[in-house]
XYZ file of N, CA, C and O in Angstrom:
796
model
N -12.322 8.442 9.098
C -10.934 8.494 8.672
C -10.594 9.885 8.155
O -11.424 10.733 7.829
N -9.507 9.991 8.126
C -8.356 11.811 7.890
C -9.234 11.730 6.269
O -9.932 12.728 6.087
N -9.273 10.711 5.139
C -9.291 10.954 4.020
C -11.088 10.719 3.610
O -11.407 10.185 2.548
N -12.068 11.175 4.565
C -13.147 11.905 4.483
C -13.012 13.521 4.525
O -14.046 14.165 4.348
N -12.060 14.059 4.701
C -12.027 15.763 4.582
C -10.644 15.604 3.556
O -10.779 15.951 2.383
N -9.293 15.064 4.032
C -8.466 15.255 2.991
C -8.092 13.842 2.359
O -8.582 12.771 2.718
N -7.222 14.005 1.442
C -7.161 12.831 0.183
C -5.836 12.316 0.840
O -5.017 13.186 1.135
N -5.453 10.729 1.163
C -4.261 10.478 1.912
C -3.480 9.607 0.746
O -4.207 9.060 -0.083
N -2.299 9.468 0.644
C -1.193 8.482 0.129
C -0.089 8.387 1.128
O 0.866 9.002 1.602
N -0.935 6.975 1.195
C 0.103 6.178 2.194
C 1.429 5.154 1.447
O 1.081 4.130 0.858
N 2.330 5.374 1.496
C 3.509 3.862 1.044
C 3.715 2.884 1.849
O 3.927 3.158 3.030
N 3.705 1.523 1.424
C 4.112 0.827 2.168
C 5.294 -0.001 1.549
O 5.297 -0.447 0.402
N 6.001 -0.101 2.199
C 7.370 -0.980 2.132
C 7.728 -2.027 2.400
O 6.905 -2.449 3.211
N 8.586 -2.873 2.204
C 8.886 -3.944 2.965
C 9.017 -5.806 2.344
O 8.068 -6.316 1.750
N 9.996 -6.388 2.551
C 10.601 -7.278 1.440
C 9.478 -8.007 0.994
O 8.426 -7.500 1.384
N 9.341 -9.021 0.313
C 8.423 -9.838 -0.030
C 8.008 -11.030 0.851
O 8.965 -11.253 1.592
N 7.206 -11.726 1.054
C 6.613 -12.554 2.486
C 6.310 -11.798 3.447
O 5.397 -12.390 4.023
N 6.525 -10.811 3.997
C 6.830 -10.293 5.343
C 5.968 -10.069 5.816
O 5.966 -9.659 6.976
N 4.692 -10.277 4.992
C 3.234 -9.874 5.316
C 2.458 -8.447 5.112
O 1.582 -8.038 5.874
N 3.024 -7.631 3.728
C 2.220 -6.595 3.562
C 0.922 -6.599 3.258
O 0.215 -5.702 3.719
N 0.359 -7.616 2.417
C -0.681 -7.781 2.027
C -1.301 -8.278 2.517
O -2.369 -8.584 1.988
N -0.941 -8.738 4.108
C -2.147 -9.253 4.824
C -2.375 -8.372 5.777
O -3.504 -8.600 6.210
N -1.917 -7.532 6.298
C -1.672 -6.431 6.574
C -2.535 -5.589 6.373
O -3.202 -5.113 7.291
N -2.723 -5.138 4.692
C -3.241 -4.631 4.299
C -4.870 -5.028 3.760
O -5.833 -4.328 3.446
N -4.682 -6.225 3.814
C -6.505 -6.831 3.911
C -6.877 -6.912 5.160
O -7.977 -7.417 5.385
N -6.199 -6.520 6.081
C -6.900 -6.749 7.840
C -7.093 -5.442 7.901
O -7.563 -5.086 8.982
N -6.874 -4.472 7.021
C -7.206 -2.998 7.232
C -9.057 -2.872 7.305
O -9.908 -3.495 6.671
N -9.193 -1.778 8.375
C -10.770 -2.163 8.936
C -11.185 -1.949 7.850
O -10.282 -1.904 7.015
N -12.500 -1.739 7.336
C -12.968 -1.809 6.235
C -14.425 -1.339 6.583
O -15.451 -1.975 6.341
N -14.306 0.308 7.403
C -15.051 1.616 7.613
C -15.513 1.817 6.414
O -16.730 1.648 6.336
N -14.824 2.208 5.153
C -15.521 2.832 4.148
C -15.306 1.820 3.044
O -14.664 0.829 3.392
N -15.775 1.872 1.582
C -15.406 0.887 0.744
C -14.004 0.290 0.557
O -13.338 1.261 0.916
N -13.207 -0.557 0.270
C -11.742 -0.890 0.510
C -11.928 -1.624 -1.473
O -12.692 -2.497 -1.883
N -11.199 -1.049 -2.009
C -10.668 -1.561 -3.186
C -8.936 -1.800 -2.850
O -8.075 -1.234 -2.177
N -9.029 -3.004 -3.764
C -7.618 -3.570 -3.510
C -7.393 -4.308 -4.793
O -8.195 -5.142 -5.213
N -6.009 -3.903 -5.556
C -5.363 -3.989 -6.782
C -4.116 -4.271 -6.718
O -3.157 -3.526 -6.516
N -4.185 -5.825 -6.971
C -2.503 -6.081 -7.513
C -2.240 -5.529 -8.976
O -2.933 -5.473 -9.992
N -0.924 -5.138 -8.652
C -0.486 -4.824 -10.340
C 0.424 -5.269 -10.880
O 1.606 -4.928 -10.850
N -0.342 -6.472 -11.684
C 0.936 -7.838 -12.348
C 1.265 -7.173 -13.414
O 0.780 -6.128 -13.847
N 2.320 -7.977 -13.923
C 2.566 -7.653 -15.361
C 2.141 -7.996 -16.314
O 2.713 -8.885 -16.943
N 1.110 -7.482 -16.719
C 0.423 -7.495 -17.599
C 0.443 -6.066 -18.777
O 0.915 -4.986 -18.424
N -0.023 -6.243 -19.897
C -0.483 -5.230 -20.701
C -1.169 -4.047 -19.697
O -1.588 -4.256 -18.558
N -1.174 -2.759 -20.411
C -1.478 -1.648 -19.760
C -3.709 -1.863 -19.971
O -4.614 -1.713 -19.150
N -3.709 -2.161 -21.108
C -5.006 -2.330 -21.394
C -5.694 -3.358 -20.773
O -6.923 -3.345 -20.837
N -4.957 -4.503 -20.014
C -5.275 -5.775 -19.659
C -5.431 -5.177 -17.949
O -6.394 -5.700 -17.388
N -4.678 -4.230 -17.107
C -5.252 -4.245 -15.985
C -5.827 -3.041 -15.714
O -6.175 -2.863 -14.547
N -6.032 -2.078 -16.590
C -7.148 -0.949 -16.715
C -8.572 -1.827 -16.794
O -9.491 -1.381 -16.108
N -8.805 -2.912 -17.492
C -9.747 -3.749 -17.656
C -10.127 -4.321 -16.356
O -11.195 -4.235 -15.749
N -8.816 -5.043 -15.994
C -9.458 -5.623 -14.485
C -10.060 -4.543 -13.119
O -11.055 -4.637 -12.400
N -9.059 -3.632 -13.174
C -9.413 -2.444 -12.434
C -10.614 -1.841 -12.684
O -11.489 -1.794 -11.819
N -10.736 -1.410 -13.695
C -12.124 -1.164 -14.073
C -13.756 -2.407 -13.398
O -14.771 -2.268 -12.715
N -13.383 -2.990 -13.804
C -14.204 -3.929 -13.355
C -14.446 -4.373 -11.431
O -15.411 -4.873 -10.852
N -13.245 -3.962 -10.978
C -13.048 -4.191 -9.285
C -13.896 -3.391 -9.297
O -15.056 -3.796 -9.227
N -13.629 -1.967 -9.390
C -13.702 -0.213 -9.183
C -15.629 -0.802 -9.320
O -16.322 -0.899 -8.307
N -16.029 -1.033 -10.362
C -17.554 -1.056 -10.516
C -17.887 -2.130 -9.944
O -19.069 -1.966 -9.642
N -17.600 -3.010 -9.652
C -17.979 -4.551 -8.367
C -17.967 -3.569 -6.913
O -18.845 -3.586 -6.051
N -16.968 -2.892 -6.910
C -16.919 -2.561 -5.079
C -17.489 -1.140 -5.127
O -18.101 -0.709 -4.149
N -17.351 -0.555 -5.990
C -17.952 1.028 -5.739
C -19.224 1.145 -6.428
O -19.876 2.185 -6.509
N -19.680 -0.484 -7.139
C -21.113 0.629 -7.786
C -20.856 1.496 -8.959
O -21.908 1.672 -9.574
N -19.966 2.032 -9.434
C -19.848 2.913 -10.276
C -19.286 2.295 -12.090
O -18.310 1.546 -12.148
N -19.830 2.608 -13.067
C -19.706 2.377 -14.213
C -18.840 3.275 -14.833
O -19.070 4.484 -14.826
N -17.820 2.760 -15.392
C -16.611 3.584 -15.883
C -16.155 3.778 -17.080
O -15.494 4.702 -17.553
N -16.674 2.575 -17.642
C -16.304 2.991 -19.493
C -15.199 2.180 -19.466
O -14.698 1.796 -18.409
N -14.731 1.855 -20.691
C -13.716 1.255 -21.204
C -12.041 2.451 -21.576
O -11.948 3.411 -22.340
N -11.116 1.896 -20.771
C -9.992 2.182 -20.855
C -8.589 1.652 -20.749
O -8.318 0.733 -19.977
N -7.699 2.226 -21.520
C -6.449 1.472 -22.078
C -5.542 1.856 -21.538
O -4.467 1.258 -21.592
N -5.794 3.419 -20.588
C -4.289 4.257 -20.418
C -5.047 4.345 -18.540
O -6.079 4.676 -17.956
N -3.894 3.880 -18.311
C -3.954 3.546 -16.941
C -4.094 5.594 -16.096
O -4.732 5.895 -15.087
N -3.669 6.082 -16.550
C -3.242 7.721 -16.626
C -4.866 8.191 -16.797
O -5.323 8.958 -15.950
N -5.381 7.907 -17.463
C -6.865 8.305 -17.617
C -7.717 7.740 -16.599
O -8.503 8.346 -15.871
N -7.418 6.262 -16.643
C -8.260 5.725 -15.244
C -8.153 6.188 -14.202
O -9.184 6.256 -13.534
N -7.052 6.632 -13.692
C -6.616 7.011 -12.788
C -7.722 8.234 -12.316
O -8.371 8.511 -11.307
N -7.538 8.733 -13.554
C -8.239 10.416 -13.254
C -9.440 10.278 -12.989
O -9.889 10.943 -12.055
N -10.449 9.245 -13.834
C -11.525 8.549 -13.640
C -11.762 8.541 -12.116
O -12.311 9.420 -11.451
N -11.332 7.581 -11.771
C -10.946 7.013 -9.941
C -11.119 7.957 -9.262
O -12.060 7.947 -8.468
N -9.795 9.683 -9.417
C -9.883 10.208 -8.391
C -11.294 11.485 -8.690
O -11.389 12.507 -8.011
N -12.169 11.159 -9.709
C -12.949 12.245 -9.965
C -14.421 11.556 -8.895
O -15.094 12.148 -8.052
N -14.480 10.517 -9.247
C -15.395 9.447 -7.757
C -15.020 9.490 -6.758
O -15.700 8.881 -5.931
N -13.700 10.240 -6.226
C -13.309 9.956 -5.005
C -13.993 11.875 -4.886
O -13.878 12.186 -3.701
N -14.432 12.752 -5.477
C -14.786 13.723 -5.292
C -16.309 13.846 -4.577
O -16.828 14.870 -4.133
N -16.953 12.252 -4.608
C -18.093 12.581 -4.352
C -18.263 10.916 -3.573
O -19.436 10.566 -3.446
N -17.458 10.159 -3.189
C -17.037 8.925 -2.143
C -15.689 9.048 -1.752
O -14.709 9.362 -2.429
N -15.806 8.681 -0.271
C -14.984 8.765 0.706
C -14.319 6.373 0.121
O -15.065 5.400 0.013
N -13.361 6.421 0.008
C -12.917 5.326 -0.366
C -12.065 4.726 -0.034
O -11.541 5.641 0.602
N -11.134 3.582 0.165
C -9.843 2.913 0.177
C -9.292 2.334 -1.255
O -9.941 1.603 -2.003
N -8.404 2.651 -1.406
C -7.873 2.035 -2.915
C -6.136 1.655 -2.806
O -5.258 2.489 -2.585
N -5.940 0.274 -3.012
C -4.941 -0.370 -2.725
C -4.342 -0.601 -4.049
O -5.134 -1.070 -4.867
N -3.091 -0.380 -4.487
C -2.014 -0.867 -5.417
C -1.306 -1.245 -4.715
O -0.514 -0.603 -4.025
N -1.482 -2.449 -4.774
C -0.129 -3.675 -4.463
C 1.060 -3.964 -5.491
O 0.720 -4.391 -6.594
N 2.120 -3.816 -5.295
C 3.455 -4.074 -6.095
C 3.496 -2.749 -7.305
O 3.818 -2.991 -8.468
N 3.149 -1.446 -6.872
C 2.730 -0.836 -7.188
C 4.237 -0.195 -8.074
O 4.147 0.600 -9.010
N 5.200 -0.589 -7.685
C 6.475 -0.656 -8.154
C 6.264 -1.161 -10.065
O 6.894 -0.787 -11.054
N 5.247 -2.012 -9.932
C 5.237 -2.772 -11.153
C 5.131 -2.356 -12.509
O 5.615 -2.862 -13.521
N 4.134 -0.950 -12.297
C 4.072 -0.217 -13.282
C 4.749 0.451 -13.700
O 4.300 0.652 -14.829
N 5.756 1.098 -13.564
C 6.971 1.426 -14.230
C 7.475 0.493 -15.510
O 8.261 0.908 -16.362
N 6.975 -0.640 -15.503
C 7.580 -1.699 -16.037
C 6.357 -1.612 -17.578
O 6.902 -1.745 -18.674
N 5.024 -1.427 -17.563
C 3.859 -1.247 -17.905
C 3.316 0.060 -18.633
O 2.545 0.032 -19.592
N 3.902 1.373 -17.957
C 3.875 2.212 -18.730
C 4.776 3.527 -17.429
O 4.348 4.065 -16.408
N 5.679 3.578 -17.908
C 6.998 4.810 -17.082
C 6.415 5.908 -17.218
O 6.887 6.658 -16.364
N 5.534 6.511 -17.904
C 5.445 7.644 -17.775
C 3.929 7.682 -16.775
O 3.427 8.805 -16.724
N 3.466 6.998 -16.293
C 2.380 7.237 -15.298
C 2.667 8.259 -14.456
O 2.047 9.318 -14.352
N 3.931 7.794 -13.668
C 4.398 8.540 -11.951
C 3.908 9.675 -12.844
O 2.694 9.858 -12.937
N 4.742 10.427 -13.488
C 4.062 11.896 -13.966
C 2.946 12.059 -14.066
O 2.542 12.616 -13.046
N 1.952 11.828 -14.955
C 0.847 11.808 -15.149
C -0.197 11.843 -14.103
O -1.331 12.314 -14.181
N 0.659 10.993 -12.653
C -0.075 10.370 -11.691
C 0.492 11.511 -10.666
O 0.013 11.687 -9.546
N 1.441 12.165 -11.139
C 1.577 13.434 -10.140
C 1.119 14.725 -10.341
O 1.128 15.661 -9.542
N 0.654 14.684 -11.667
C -0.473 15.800 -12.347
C -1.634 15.796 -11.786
O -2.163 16.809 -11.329
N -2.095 14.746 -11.771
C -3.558 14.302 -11.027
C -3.783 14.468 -9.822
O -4.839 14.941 -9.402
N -2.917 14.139 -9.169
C -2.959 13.895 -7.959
C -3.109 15.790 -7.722
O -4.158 16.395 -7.503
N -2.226 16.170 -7.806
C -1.721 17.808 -7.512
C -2.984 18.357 -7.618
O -3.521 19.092 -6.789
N -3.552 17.876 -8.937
C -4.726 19.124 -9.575
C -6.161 18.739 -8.758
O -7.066 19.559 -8.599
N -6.206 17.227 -8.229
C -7.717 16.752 -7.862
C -7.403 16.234 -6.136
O -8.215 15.481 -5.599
N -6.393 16.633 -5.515
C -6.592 15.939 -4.294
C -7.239 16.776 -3.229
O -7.761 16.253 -2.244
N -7.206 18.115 -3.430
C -7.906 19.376 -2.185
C -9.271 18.838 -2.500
O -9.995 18.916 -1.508
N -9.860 18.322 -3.539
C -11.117 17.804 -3.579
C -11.842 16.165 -3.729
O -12.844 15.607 -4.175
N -10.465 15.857 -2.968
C -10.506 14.452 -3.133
C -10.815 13.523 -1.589
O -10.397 13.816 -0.468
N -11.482 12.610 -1.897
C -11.882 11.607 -0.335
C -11.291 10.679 -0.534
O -12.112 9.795 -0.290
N -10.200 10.106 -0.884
C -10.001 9.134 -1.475
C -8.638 8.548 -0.419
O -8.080 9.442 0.217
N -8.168 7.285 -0.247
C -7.710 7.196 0.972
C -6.208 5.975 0.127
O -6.061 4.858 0.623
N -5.692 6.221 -0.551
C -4.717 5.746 -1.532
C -3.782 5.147 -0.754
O -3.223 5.861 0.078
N -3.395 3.668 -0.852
C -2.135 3.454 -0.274
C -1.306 2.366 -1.429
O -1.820 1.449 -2.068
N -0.061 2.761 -1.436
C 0.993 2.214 -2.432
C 1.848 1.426 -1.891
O 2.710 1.871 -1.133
N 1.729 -0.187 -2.261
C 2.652 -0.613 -1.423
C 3.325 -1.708 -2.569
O 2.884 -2.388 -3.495
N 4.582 -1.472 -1.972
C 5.711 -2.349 -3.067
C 6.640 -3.378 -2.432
O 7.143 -3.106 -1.343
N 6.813 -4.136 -2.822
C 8.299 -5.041 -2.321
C 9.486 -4.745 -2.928
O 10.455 -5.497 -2.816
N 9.513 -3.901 -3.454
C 10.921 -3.443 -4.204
C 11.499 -2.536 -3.399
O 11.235 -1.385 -3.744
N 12.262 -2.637 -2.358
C 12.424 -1.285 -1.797
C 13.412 -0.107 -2.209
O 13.309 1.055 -1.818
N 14.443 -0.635 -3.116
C 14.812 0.296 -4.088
C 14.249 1.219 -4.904
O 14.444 2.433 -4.939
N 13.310 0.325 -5.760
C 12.595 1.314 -6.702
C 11.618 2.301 -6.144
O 11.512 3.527 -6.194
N 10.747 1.040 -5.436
C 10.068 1.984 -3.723
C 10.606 3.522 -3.527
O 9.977 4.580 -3.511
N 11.652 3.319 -3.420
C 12.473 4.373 -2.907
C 12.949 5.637 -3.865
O 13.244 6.769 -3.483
N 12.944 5.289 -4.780
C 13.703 5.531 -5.797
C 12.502 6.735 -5.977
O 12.608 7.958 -5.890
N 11.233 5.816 -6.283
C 9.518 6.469 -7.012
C 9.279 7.413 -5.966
O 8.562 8.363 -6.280
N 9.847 7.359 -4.433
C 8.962 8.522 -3.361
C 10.093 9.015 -2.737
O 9.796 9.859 -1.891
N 11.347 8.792 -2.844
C 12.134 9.828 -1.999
C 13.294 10.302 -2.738
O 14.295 10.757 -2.184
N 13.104 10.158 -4.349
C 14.158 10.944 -5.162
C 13.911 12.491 -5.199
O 12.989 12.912 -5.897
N 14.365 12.996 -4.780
C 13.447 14.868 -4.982
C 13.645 14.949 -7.161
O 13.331 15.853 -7.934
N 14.209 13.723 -7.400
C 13.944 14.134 -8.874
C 12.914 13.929 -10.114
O 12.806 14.301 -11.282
N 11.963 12.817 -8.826
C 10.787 11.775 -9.824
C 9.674 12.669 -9.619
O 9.823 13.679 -8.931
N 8.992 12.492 -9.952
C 7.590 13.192 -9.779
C 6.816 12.972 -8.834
O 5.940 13.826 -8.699
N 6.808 11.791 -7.824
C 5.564 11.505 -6.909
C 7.086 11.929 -5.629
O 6.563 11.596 -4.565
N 8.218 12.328 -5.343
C 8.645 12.825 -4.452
C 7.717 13.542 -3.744
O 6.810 14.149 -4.313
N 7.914 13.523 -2.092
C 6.919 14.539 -1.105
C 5.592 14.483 -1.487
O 4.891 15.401 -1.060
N 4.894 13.381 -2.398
C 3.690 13.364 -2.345
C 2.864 12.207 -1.082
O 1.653 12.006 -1.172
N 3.383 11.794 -0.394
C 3.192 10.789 0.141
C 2.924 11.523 1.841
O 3.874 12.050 2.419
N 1.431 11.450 2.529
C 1.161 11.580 3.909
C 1.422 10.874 4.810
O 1.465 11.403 5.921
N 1.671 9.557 4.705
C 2.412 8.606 5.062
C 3.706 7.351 4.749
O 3.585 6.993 3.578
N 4.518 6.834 5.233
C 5.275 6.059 4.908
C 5.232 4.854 5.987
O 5.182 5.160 7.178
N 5.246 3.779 5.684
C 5.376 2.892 6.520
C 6.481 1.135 5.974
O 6.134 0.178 5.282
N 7.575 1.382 6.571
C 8.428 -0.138 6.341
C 8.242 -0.894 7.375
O 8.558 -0.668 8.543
N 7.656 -1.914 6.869
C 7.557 -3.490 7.859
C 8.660 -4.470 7.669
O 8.916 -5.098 6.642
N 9.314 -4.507 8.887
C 10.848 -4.863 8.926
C 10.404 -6.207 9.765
O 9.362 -6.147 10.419
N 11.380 -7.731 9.755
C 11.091 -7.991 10.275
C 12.399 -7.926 11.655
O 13.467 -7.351 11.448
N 12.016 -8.752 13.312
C 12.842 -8.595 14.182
C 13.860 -9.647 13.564
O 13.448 -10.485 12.761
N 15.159 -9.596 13.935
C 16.355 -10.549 13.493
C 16.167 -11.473 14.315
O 15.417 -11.389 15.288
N 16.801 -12.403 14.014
C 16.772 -13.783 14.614
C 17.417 -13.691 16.269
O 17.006 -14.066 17.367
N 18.762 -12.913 15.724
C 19.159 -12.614 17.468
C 18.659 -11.879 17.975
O 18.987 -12.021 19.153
N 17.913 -10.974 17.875
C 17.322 -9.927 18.849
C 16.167 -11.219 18.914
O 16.514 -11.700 19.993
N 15.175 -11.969 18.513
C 14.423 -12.963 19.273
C 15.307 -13.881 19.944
O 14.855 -14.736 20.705
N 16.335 -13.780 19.749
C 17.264 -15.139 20.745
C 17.613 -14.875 21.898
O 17.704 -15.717 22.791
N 17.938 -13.231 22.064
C 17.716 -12.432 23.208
C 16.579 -12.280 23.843
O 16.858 -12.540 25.014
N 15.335 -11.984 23.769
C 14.132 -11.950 23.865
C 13.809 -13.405 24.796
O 13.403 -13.392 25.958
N 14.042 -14.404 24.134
C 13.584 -15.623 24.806
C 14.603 -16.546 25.573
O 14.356 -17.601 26.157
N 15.606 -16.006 25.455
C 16.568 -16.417 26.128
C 16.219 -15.656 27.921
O 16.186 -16.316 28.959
N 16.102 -14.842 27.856
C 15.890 -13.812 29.140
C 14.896 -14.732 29.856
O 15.102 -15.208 30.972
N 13.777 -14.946 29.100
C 12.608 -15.850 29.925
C 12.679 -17.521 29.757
O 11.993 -18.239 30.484
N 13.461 -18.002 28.860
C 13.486 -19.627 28.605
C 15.098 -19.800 28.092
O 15.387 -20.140 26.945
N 16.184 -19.475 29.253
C 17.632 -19.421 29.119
C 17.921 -20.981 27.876
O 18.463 -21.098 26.778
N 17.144 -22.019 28.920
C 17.269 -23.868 27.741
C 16.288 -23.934 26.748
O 15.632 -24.972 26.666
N 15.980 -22.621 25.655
C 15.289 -23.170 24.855
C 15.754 -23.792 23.470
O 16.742 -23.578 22.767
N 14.777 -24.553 23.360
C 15.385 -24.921 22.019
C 14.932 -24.417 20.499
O 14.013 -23.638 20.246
N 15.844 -25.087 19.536
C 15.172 -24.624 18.066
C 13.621 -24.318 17.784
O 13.242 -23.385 17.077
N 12.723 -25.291 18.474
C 11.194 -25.628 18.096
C 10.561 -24.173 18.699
O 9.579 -23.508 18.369
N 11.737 -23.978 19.877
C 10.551 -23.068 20.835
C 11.317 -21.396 20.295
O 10.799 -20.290 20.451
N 12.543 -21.676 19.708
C 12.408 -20.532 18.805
C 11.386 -20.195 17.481
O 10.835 -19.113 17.276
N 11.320 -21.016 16.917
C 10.258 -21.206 15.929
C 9.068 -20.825 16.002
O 8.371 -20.293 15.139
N 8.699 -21.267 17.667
C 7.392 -20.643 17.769
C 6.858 -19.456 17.768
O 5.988 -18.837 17.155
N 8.139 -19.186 19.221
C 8.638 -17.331 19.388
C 7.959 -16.729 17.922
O 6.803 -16.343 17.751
N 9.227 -16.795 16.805
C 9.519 -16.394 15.796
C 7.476 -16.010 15.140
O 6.794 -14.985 15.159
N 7.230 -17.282 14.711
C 5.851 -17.142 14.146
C 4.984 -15.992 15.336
O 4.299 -14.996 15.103
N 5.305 -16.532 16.411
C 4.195 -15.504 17.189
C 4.108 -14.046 16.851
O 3.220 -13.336 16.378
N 5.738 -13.780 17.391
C 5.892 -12.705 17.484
C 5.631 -11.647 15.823
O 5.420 -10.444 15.672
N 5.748 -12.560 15.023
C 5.731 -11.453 13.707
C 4.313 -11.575 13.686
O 3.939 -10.626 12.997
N 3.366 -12.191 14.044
C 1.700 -12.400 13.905
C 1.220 -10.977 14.837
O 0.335 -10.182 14.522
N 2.023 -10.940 15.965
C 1.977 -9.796 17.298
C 2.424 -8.841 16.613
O 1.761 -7.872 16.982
N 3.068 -8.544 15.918
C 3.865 -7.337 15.092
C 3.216 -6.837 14.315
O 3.109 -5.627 14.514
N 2.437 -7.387 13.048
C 1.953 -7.102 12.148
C 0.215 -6.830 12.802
O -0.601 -6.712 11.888
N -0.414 -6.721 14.310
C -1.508 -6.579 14.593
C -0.736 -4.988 15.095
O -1.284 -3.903 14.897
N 0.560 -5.146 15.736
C 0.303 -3.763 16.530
C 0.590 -2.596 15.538
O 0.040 -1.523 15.783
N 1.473 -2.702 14.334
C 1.692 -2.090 12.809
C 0.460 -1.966 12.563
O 0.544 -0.743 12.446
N -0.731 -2.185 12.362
C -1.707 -2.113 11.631
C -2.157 -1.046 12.552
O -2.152 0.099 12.099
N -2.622 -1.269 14.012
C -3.292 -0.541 15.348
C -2.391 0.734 14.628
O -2.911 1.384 13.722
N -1.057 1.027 15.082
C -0.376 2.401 15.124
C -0.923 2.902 13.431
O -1.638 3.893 13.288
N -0.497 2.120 12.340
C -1.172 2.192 11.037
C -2.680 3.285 11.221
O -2.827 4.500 11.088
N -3.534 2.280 11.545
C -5.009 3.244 11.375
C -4.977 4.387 12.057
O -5.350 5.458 11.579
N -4.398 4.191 13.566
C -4.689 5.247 14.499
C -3.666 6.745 13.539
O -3.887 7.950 13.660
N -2.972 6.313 12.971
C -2.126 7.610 12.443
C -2.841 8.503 11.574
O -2.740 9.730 11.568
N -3.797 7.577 10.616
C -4.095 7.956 9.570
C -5.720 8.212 9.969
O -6.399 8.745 9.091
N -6.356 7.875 11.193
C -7.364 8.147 11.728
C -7.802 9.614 12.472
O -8.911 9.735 12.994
C-alpha cells in the first residue's frame, strides 16, 4: 500500500445505513487494520478503549491516557516504525468530546506524517460537519486529506430505469431485489476503485 512509504488520510462520507462501515471492514486487511468507533463518551473513557484496541491489534503497550491529542501523537509515533490501518468511525463525533482536537490533530499530523506509515481513514455520517472539518479552508484539518470518498446511494428512479429496459412488467418485489443487489454490487466495486487508488 501508498502508506508503507507515505502516511495517507482518507475521508469517508456518506448518510447513515448506506453501508460505510461495512465497507470499511471488507477493506483487505494486507497490513494490521485497527478500527474505532467514536461514541459519545467521556474523552478519558475512549482514549481507554482505544488504547486497549491499539495494544490487542498492534502488540504495542501505551500507557494510560485522558487527552485524546496525546494519544493521538502516541499512535502516529508507532506508525514511524509500523506500516498500519487505523479507522475512526463517526469521526465527526469528537468535536462533541473535545473541539479542540482538529487542531491539535493538525499539529501532529503536519509535524509526524513525512515519517509516518500509517494509513488513516476518517469516516463520518454527518455530511455537514464532515464537510465543514475537511473542506472549510478555515478549520485546521482543511487540504489535509489524500483522499475523499462519498458513498451515495442510486435513486429509486434511476433503478426503475435500469430494470425497466430489461423487465418492462416488473413488479414491486423484483424492484426490491434489483435495489438490494445492486447496492451489495456497488459497495464491492467502491471498495475495488477504493484500494486500487490508494494502492
Amino acid at each position: 500500500s501508498i502508506s508503507k512509504d507515505f502516511a495517507q488520510m482518507t475521508v469517508i462520507t456518506g448518510r447513515r445505513r448506506i453501508g460505510k462501515t461495512a465497507l470499511i471492514k471488507h477493506y483487505p486487511k494486507s497490513i494490521p487494520f485497527v478500527y474505532f468507533f467514536v461514541g459519545r463518551k467521556s474523552e478519558a473513557m475512549l482514549c481507554q478503549e482505544l488504547t486497549e484496541i491499539i495494544s490487542e491489534t498492534l502488540d504495542e503497550e501505551l500507557g494510560d491516557f485522558t487527552s485524546f491529542s496525546k494519544l493521538f501523537a502516541a499512535i502516529m509515533s508507532i506508525s514511524k516504525r509500523k506500516n498500519f490501518t487505523l479507522v475512526f468511525d463517526e469521526f465527526q463525533n469528537i468535536s462533541g468530546v473535545n473541539p479542540s482536537f482538529f487542531s491539535d490533530m493538525q499539529n501532529i499530523w503536519d509535524s509526524r506524517k513525512d515519517e509516518s506509515h500509517i494509513n488513516l481513514i476518517l469516516c463520518g455520517s454527518i455530511y455537514s460537519m464532515m464537510r465543514k472539518i475537511f473542506d472549510d479552508r478555515h478549520e485546521p484539518l482543511f487540504g489535509r486529506a489524500t483522499n475523499k470518498l462519498k458513498i451515495e446511494p442510486f435513486s429509486i428512479s434511476t433503478l426503475k430505469n435500469i430494470l425497466s429496459e430489461y423487465n418492462p412488467d416488473f413488479k414491486p418485489d423484483d424492484l426490491l431485489a434489483f435495489y438490494m443487489i445492486v447496492q451489495k454490487i456497488l459497495m464491492k466495486i467502491l471498495l475495488m476503485n477504493f484500494v486500487k487508488n490508494i494502492n
